């Protein structure tokens, strides 16, 4: 796990703390384009609403566009109709995106092209290890790069791995502060194309973010430890990484993240105002309780005026019991 700074290290954050109360949006830096990138594996729940609201408000209060990208490259995990539901939910919650909705599946030829490029630069190798084997030979669950010298064929049922780099992949997160990833744990070759032939999340997300000109990535802290891998991809692709904003994630009574996998309840339109206010409060914003009696447009207007990135708790997890 990345080191969790105990105190706010606001000096290391790009957004300097604002000295006054009230409307803070003008103190926030200018950005170009952000995104919300749900997978269509089910409807949005309170946990994904946090990422949607957080990414929307950071983009909008920093004068940036907010793109919606449906990450539909894992058909076995997709639920029929989930994309339409997600888009309807976003609209019902007043989270209107800029430009067309992007469908990640349309970028598959582009991912293949990038893979071929990485392959021709000898940055990839094939791996035929089973998960069982990796677990048996590794005490920390991380892949010990054992196929890196075997020169296996890329044909057939093999995962394509990207060779690790030399950098130590530390970065300053705009919410979590300085994040350090120990080299011995994170210098791991990771999968860019899966054994089942599907594109891996790490590759797809970075290539799409680069192609769309995304300059800030806002998402849940559960993805914090994907960031060093994504930094490696930015490095081999010769691109500048975005600013990172990892929001606290909502956890349930058992200490697990609210997720589609553990059947978090879908957010419904008739509770939109109440849930929006709760999402703002979860993100440390002092949204007055009376706001929940207003319509979503008024709540979003309030948020656009008063939202402050500095008020987001510098925590990776926050309990949320509905
Ligand atoms: N598609 C990912 C998810 O639903 C999010 C990817 C990202 O924001 O980097 O968890």
Short mmCIF file of C-alpha atoms and ligand atoms in Angstrom, two decimals:
data_model
loop_
_atom_site.label_atom_id
_atom_site.label_comp_id
_atom_site.label_asym_id
_atom_site.label_seq_id
_atom_site.Cartn_x
_atom_site.Cartn_y
_atom_site.Cartn_z
CA UNK A 1 0.00 0.00 0.00
CA UNK A 2 1.21 3.51 -0.63
CA UNK A 3 2.40 5.36 2.40
CA UNK A 4 -0.50 7.28 3.89
CA UNK A 5 0.74 10.63 5.10
CA UNK A 6 -0.51 11.31 8.60
CA UNK A 7 -0.94 15.02 8.30
CA UNK A 8 -2.14 17.08 5.44
CA UNK A 9 0.87 17.81 3.30
CA UNK A 10 -0.74 20.64 1.52
CA UNK A 11 2.57 22.18 0.51
CA UNK A 12 3.12 19.25 -1.81
CA UNK A 13 -0.24 19.69 -3.48
CA UNK A 14 -0.72 21.83 -6.53
CA UNK A 15 -3.90 23.37 -5.17
CA UNK A 16 -2.75 25.57 -2.36
CA UNK A 17 -5.10 25.91 0.61
CA UNK A 18 -7.35 28.88 0.40
CA UNK A 19 -7.18 31.23 3.30
CA UNK A 20 -10.75 32.40 3.33
CA UNK A 21 -14.11 30.70 3.59
CA UNK A 22 -16.86 31.16 1.03
CA UNK A 23 -16.67 30.69 -2.69
CA UNK A 24 -13.37 29.03 -3.52
CA UNK A 25 -13.73 28.08 -7.13
CA UNK A 26 -11.64 30.96 -8.39
CA UNK A 27 -8.63 29.73 -6.39
CA UNK A 28 -8.54 26.45 -8.31
CA UNK A 29 -6.08 26.00 -11.15
CA UNK A 30 -7.07 25.82 -14.81
CA UNK A 31 -7.26 22.35 -16.29
CA UNK A 32 -8.25 21.19 -19.77
CA UNK A 33 -10.15 17.94 -19.67
CA UNK A 34 -11.19 15.39 -17.07
CA UNK A 35 -13.30 12.28 -17.28
CA UNK A 36 -15.50 9.81 -15.47
CA UNK A 37 -14.87 6.30 -16.73
CA UNK A 38 -17.39 3.75 -15.43
CA UNK A 39 -17.35 0.11 -16.46
CA UNK A 40 -20.82 -1.08 -17.56
CA UNK A 41 -20.82 -3.89 -15.02
CA UNK A 42 -23.90 -2.54 -13.24
CA UNK A 43 -25.72 0.69 -12.33
CA UNK A 44 -24.06 3.47 -10.36
CA UNK A 45 -24.16 3.15 -6.56
CA UNK A 46 -23.16 5.64 -3.86
CA UNK A 47 -19.47 4.70 -4.26
CA UNK A 48 -19.45 5.43 -7.98
CA UNK A 49 -21.54 8.58 -7.42
CA UNK A 50 -18.64 9.94 -5.31
CA UNK A 51 -16.24 9.46 -8.25
CA UNK A 52 -18.74 10.99 -10.67
CA UNK A 53 -19.49 14.04 -8.48
CA UNK A 54 -15.82 14.52 -7.52
CA UNK A 55 -14.52 14.32 -11.08
CA UNK A 56 -17.34 16.54 -12.39
CA UNK A 57 -16.78 19.27 -9.80
CA UNK A 58 -13.00 19.24 -10.05
CA UNK A 59 -13.24 19.59 -13.84
CA UNK A 60 -15.96 22.23 -13.78
CA UNK A 61 -14.46 24.39 -11.03
CA UNK A 62 -11.09 24.27 -12.83
CA UNK A 63 -12.66 25.41 -16.13
CA UNK A 64 -12.15 22.01 -17.74
CA UNK A 65 -14.36 19.80 -19.89
CA UNK A 66 -15.79 16.68 -18.31
CA UNK A 67 -15.91 13.63 -20.53
CA UNK A 68 -17.78 10.39 -19.90
CA UNK A 69 -16.08 7.25 -21.12
CA UNK A 70 -17.75 3.87 -20.90
CA UNK A 71 -15.06 1.25 -20.30
CA UNK A 72 -16.72 -1.58 -22.18
CA UNK A 73 -13.79 -3.84 -22.99
CA UNK A 74 -14.56 -6.68 -20.59
CA UNK A 75 -17.71 -8.32 -22.01
CA UNK A 76 -17.80 -11.16 -19.43
CA UNK A 77 -18.29 -8.55 -16.67
CA UNK A 78 -20.81 -6.43 -18.53
CA UNK A 79 -24.47 -6.28 -17.56
CA UNK A 80 -26.92 -5.74 -20.36
CA UNK A 81 -28.44 -2.28 -20.27
CA UNK A 82 -25.91 -0.96 -17.72
CA UNK A 83 -24.53 1.70 -20.06
CA UNK A 84 -27.97 3.23 -20.64
CA UNK A 85 -28.74 3.09 -16.94
CA UNK A 86 -25.46 4.82 -16.02
CA UNK A 87 -26.02 7.61 -18.55
CA UNK A 88 -29.60 8.11 -17.35
CA UNK A 89 -28.44 8.20 -13.73
CA UNK A 90 -25.80 10.84 -14.51
CA UNK A 91 -28.37 13.04 -16.21
CA UNK A 92 -30.88 12.60 -13.40
CA UNK A 93 -28.20 13.74 -10.94
CA UNK A 94 -27.45 16.87 -12.98
CA UNK A 95 -24.04 15.60 -14.09
CA UNK A 96 -24.06 16.62 -17.75
CA UNK A 97 -21.00 15.68 -19.77
CA UNK A 98 -19.26 17.58 -22.54
CA UNK A 99 -19.01 16.19 -26.07
CA UNK A 100 -20.04 12.71 -27.14
CA UNK A 101 -19.92 9.71 -24.81
CA UNK A 102 -16.73 7.77 -25.54
CA UNK A 103 -16.92 3.98 -25.82
CA UNK A 104 -13.60 2.34 -25.01
CA UNK A 105 -14.37 -0.68 -27.20
CA UNK A 106 -14.00 1.59 -30.23
CA UNK A 107 -10.32 2.07 -29.34
CA UNK A 108 -9.40 -1.62 -29.55
CA UNK A 109 -7.57 -1.25 -32.91
CA UNK A 110 -5.63 1.62 -31.36
CA UNK A 111 -4.67 -0.54 -28.34
CA UNK A 112 -3.51 -3.26 -30.74
CA UNK A 113 -1.38 -0.74 -32.59
CA UNK A 114 0.24 0.44 -29.32
CA UNK A 115 0.86 -3.18 -28.27
CA UNK A 116 2.60 -3.87 -31.59
CA UNK A 117 4.77 -0.80 -31.07
CA UNK A 118 5.74 -1.85 -27.55
CA UNK A 119 6.41 -5.36 -28.80
CA UNK A 120 8.72 -4.17 -31.55
CA UNK A 121 10.67 -2.15 -28.96
CA UNK A 122 11.17 -5.35 -26.93
CA UNK A 123 9.19 -3.94 -24.04
CA UNK A 124 6.78 -6.90 -23.90
CA UNK A 125 7.06 -10.61 -23.34
CA UNK A 126 4.62 -13.50 -23.19
CA UNK A 127 3.77 -15.26 -19.94
CA UNK A 128 1.94 -18.56 -19.57
CA UNK A 129 1.84 -18.71 -15.77
CA UNK A 130 -1.43 -19.55 -14.11
CA UNK A 131 -2.63 -17.40 -11.20
CA UNK A 132 -2.24 -20.49 -9.01
CA UNK A 133 1.40 -20.79 -9.98
CA UNK A 134 2.08 -17.09 -9.37
CA UNK A 135 0.45 -17.33 -5.94
CA UNK A 136 2.50 -20.40 -5.10
CA UNK A 137 5.87 -18.84 -5.92
CA UNK A 138 5.27 -15.34 -4.64
CA UNK A 139 4.74 -14.43 -1.02
CA UNK A 140 3.22 -11.01 -1.68
CA UNK A 141 0.84 -11.97 -4.50
CA UNK A 142 2.96 -10.10 -7.01
CA UNK A 143 4.20 -11.57 -10.23
CA UNK A 144 7.91 -12.44 -9.90
CA UNK A 145 8.66 -11.78 -13.60
CA UNK A 146 9.67 -15.40 -14.14
CA UNK A 147 8.77 -15.53 -17.84
CA UNK A 148 10.75 -12.41 -18.70
CA UNK A 149 13.74 -14.38 -19.97
CA UNK A 150 11.90 -17.34 -21.51
CA UNK A 151 11.12 -15.79 -24.89
CA UNK A 152 7.76 -17.57 -25.17
CA UNK A 153 5.66 -17.13 -28.29
CA UNK A 154 2.98 -14.39 -28.20
CA UNK A 155 0.55 -16.76 -29.90
CA UNK A 156 -1.99 -18.78 -27.98
CA UNK A 157 -3.20 -18.41 -24.41
CA UNK A 158 -0.54 -16.16 -22.95
CA UNK A 159 -0.63 -12.85 -21.11
CA UNK A 160 1.44 -10.02 -22.53
CA UNK A 161 3.57 -8.37 -19.87
CA UNK A 162 5.25 -4.98 -19.93
CA UNK A 163 8.84 -4.97 -18.66
CA UNK A 164 9.30 -2.88 -15.52
CA UNK A 165 11.26 0.35 -15.43
CA UNK A 166 13.92 1.82 -13.22
CA UNK A 167 12.00 4.74 -11.79
CA UNK A 168 10.63 4.57 -8.28
CA UNK A 169 7.12 5.69 -9.25
CA UNK A 170 6.47 8.15 -6.49
CA UNK A 171 4.09 10.96 -7.18
CA UNK A 172 2.20 13.71 -5.49
CA UNK A 173 -1.49 13.06 -5.45
CA UNK A 174 -3.57 16.23 -5.37
CA UNK A 175 -5.73 14.83 -2.58
CA UNK A 176 -3.69 12.14 -0.85
CA UNK A 177 -0.38 14.06 -0.90
CA UNK A 178 2.97 12.35 -1.47
CA UNK A 179 2.62 8.67 -2.41
CA UNK A 180 5.62 6.36 -2.34
CA UNK A 181 5.57 2.90 -3.84
CA UNK A 182 8.36 0.66 -2.60
CA UNK A 183 10.41 -0.52 -5.56
CA UNK A 184 10.78 -4.09 -4.38
CA UNK A 185 6.99 -4.47 -4.38
CA UNK A 186 6.05 -2.34 -7.34
CA UNK A 187 8.83 -3.16 -9.75
CA UNK A 188 6.64 -5.84 -11.18
CA UNK A 189 6.00 -6.62 -14.83
CA UNK A 190 2.26 -6.25 -15.33
CA UNK A 191 -0.26 -7.45 -17.88
CA UNK A 192 -1.18 -5.24 -20.82
CA UNK A 193 -3.07 -7.91 -22.75
CA UNK A 194 -4.86 -10.65 -20.90
CA UNK A 195 -4.59 -14.39 -21.43
CA UNK A 196 -8.18 -14.45 -22.68
CA UNK A 197 -7.17 -12.01 -25.44
CA UNK A 198 -8.90 -8.98 -23.87
CA UNK A 199 -7.09 -5.69 -23.38
CA UNK A 200 -5.96 -5.06 -19.82
CA UNK A 201 -7.41 -2.10 -17.91
CA UNK A 202 -3.98 -0.49 -17.33
CA UNK A 203 -3.18 -0.22 -21.03
CA UNK A 204 -6.65 0.82 -22.15
CA UNK A 205 -7.09 3.54 -19.55
CA UNK A 206 -3.71 5.16 -20.25
CA UNK A 207 -3.99 5.07 -24.05
CA UNK A 208 -7.52 6.48 -23.95
CA UNK A 209 -6.55 9.19 -21.46
CA UNK A 210 -3.59 10.20 -23.64
CA UNK A 211 -5.63 10.20 -26.85
CA UNK A 212 -8.42 12.25 -25.27
CA UNK A 213 -6.00 14.83 -23.87
CA UNK A 214 -6.99 14.09 -20.27
CA UNK A 215 -4.76 16.23 -18.04
CA UNK A 216 -6.26 15.25 -14.68
CA UNK A 217 -7.53 11.89 -13.49
CA UNK A 218 -10.03 11.85 -10.62
CA UNK A 219 -11.06 8.45 -9.28
CA UNK A 220 -11.35 6.35 -6.12
CA UNK A 221 -8.34 5.60 -3.92
CA UNK A 222 -8.90 1.91 -4.58
CA UNK A 223 -7.07 2.62 -7.86
CA UNK A 224 -4.12 4.33 -6.18
CA UNK A 225 -1.88 1.32 -6.58
CA UNK A 226 -2.62 1.12 -10.30
CA UNK A 227 -1.02 4.54 -10.65
CA UNK A 228 2.66 3.40 -10.56
CA UNK A 229 1.85 0.97 -13.40
CA UNK A 230 0.14 3.69 -15.35
CA UNK A 231 3.14 5.95 -14.77
CA UNK A 232 5.29 3.23 -16.33
CA UNK A 233 3.01 3.28 -19.38
CA UNK A 234 3.24 7.07 -19.69
CA UNK A 235 7.01 6.63 -19.49
CA UNK A 236 7.27 4.04 -22.29
CA UNK A 237 4.80 5.95 -24.45
CA UNK A 238 6.83 9.14 -23.96
CA UNK A 239 3.89 11.17 -22.62
CA UNK A 240 3.45 13.52 -19.70
CA UNK A 241 1.27 11.94 -16.99
CA UNK A 242 -1.86 13.78 -15.81
CA UNK A 243 -2.41 15.25 -12.36
CA UNK A 244 -3.82 12.56 -10.07
CA UNK A 245 -6.70 13.04 -7.64
CA UNK A 246 -7.56 9.93 -5.64
CA UNK A 247 -10.79 10.47 -3.72
CA UNK A 248 -11.64 8.68 -0.48
CA UNK A 249 -13.77 5.60 -1.14
CA UNK A 250 -16.91 4.73 0.80
CA UNK A 251 -16.64 1.55 2.86
CA UNK A 252 -19.46 -0.48 4.39
CA UNK A 253 -19.82 -1.89 7.91
CA UNK A 254 -17.57 -4.84 7.03
CA UNK A 255 -14.81 -2.49 5.94
CA UNK A 256 -15.27 -3.33 2.26
CA UNK A 257 -15.51 -0.76 -0.50
CA UNK A 258 -19.05 -0.21 -1.78
CA UNK A 259 -18.91 -1.90 -5.15
CA UNK A 260 -20.97 -3.71 -7.71
CA UNK A 261 -19.24 -6.92 -6.63
CA UNK A 262 -20.53 -6.62 -3.08
CA UNK A 263 -23.98 -5.60 -4.29
CA UNK A 264 -24.01 -1.95 -3.31
CA UNK A 265 -27.47 -0.57 -3.87
CA UNK A 266 -28.08 1.32 -7.14
CA UNK A 267 -28.73 5.05 -6.73
CA UNK A 268 -32.22 6.01 -7.71
CA UNK A 269 -33.57 9.12 -9.31
CA UNK A 270 -36.18 9.78 -6.64
CA UNK A 271 -33.44 10.14 -4.02
CA UNK A 272 -31.22 12.24 -6.27
CA UNK A 273 -31.22 15.44 -4.18
CA UNK A 274 -30.62 13.64 -0.90
CA UNK A 275 -27.81 11.48 -2.34
CA UNK A 276 -26.15 14.43 -4.06
CA UNK A 277 -26.02 16.33 -0.77
CA UNK A 278 -24.64 13.21 0.95
CA UNK A 279 -22.01 12.84 -1.76
CA UNK A 280 -20.95 16.48 -1.29
CA UNK A 281 -20.77 16.01 2.49
CA UNK A 282 -18.78 12.79 2.00
CA UNK A 283 -16.32 14.86 -0.04
CA UNK A 284 -15.93 17.26 2.89
CA UNK A 285 -18.07 20.05 1.42
CA UNK A 286 -20.25 21.92 3.89
CA UNK A 287 -23.46 21.44 1.96
CA UNK A 288 -26.33 22.61 4.18
CA UNK A 289 -28.82 19.82 4.97
CA UNK A 290 -31.73 21.99 3.68
CA UNK A 291 -30.25 21.68 0.20
CA UNK A 292 -31.64 18.16 -0.05
CA UNK A 293 -35.10 19.71 -0.45
CA UNK A 294 -33.97 21.56 -3.57
CA UNK A 295 -33.82 20.14 -7.10
CA UNK A 296 -30.57 18.69 -8.45
CA UNK A 297 -29.85 21.78 -10.58
CA UNK A 298 -29.87 24.04 -7.53
CA UNK A 299 -27.62 21.62 -5.64
CA UNK A 300 -25.14 21.49 -8.52
CA UNK A 301 -25.24 25.31 -8.73
CA UNK A 302 -24.44 25.50 -5.01
CA UNK A 303 -21.60 23.01 -5.50
CA UNK A 304 -20.15 24.88 -8.47
CA UNK A 305 -20.01 27.98 -6.35
CA UNK A 306 -18.71 26.55 -3.09
CA UNK A 307 -16.80 23.37 -3.99
CA UNK A 308 -13.26 23.33 -2.68
CA UNK A 309 -10.71 20.63 -3.46
CA UNK A 310 -8.85 21.49 -0.25
CA UNK A 311 -11.85 20.39 1.82
CA UNK A 312 -11.79 16.82 0.47
CA UNK A 313 -10.53 14.63 3.33
CA UNK A 314 -6.99 13.33 2.80
CA UNK A 315 -8.14 9.81 3.53
CA UNK A 316 -8.27 6.70 1.38
CA UNK A 317 -11.41 5.31 2.99
CA UNK A 318 -14.38 6.74 4.85
CA UNK A 319 -17.19 4.64 6.37
CA UNK A 320 -20.58 5.18 4.81
CA UNK A 321 -23.61 3.39 6.19
CA UNK A 322 -26.87 4.27 4.58
N1 LIG B 1 -13.33 1.83 -15.25
C1 LIG B 1 -12.75 1.95 -13.95
C2 LIG B 1 -13.78 1.58 -12.90
O1 LIG B 1 -14.97 1.59 -13.18
C3 LIG B 1 -12.24 3.34 -13.63
C4 LIG B 1 -11.00 3.66 -14.35
C5 LIG B 1 -10.31 4.94 -13.91
O2 LIG B 1 -10.98 5.87 -13.46
O3 LIG B 1 -9.10 5.00 -14.06
O4 LIG B 1 -13.39 1.28 -11.79
#
